[in-house]
PDB file of C-alpha atoms in Angstrom:
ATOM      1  CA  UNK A  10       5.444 -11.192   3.032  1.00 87.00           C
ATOM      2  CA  UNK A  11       3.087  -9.232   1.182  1.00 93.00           C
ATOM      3  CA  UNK A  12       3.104  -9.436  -2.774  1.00 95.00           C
ATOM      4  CA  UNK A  13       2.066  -6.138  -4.161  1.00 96.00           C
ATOM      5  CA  UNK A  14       0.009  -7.376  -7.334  1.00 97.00           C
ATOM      6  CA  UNK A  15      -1.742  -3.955  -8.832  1.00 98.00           C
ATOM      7  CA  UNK A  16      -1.574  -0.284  -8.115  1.00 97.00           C
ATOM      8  CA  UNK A  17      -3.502   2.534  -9.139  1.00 97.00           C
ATOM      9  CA  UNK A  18      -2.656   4.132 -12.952  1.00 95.00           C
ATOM     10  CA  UNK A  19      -2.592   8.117 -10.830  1.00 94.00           C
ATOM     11  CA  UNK A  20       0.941   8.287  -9.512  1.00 96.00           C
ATOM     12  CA  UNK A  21       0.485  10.728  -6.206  1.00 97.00           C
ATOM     13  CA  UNK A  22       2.854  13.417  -5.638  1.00 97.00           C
ATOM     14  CA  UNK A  23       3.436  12.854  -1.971  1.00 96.00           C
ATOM     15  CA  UNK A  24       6.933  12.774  -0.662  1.00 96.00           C
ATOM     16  CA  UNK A  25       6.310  12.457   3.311  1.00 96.00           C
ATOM     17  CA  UNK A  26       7.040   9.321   4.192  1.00 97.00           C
ATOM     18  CA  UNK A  27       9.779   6.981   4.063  1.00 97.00           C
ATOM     19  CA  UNK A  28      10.904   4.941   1.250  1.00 97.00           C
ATOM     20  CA  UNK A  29       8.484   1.744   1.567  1.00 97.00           C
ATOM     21  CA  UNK A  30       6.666   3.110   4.408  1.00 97.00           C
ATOM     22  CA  UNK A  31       2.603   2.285   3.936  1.00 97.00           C
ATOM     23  CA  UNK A  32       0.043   4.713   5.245  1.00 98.00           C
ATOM     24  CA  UNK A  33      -3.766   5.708   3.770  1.00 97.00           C
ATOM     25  CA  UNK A  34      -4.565   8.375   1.651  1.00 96.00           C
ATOM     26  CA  UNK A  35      -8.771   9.254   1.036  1.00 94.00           C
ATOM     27  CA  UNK A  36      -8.863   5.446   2.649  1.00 93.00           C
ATOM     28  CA  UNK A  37      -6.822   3.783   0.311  1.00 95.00           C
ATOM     29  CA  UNK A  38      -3.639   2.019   1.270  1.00 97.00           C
ATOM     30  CA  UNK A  39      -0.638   3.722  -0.274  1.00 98.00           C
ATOM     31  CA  UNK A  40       2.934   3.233  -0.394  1.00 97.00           C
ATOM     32  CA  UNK A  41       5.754   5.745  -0.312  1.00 98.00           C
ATOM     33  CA  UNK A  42       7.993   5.647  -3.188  1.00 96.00           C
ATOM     34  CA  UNK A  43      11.310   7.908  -3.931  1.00 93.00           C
ATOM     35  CA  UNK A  44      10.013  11.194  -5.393  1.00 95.00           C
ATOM     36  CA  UNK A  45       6.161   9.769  -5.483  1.00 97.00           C
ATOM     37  CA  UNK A  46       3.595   7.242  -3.610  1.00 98.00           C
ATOM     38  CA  UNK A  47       1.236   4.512  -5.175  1.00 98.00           C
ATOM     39  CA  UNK A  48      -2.271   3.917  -4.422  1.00 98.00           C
ATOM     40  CA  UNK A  49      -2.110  -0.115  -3.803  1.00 98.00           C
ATOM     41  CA  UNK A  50      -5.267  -1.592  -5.171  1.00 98.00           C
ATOM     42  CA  UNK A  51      -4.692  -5.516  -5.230  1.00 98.00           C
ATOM     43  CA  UNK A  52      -2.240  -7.754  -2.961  1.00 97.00           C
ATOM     44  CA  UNK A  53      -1.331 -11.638  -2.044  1.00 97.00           C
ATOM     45  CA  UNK A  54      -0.237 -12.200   1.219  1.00 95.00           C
ATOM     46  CA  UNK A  55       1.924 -15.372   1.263  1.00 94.00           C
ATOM     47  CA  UNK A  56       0.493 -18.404   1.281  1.00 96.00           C
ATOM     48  CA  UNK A  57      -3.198 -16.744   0.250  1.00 96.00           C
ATOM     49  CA  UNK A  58      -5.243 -15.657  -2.572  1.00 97.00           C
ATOM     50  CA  UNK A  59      -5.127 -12.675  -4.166  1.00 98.00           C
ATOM     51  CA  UNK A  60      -7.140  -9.374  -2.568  1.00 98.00           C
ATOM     52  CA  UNK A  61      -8.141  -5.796  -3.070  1.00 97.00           C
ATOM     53  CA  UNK A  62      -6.097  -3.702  -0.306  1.00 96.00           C
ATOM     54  CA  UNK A  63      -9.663  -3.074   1.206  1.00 95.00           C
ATOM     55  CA  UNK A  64     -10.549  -6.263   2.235  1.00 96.00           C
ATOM     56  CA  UNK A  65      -6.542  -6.574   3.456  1.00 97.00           C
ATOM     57  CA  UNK A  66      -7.372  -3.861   5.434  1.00 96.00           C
ATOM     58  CA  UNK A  67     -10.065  -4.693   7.181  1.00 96.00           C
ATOM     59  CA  UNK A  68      -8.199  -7.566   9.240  1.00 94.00           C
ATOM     60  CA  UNK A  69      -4.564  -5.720   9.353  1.00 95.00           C
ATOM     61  CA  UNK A  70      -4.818  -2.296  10.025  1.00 94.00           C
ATOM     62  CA  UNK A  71      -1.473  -2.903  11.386  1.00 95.00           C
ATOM     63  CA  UNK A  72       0.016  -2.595   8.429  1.00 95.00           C
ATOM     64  CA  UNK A  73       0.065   1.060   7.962  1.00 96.00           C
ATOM     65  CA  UNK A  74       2.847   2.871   9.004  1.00 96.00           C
ATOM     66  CA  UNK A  75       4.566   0.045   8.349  1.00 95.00           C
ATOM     67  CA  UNK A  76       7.613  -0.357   6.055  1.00 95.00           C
ATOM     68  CA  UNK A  77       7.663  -2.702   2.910  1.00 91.00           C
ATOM     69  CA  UNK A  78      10.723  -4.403   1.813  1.00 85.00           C
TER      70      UNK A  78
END
């Protein structure tokens, strides 16, 4: 489980994806929302401190393309 803890104040006007679906976007994680996506900049995986999405990244690229619930 994946808390999402901060996002990015510049709401992106993507609508590709699927509702909760993750993905990158200029290297940043993202997250599809309904009309719009979020730039994810901080998370806490359970159980673990809190991190910037970078540093998630860099041990669980497995995540994108994945779908949050």
């Amino acid at each position: 489980n994946l808390k999402i803890i901060e996002v990015d104040n510049k709401i992106l006007k993507i609508n590709e994806y699927e509702i909760g679906k993750t993905f990158l976007h200029d290297n940043k994680l993202a997250v599809q929302c309904e009309k719009n996506a979020l730039i994810i900049n901080k998370l806490q995986p359970e159980g673990k401190k809190i991190m910037s999405s970078k540093n998630f990244l860099a041990g669980h690229k497995e995540i994108i393309k994945r779908i949050l619930k």
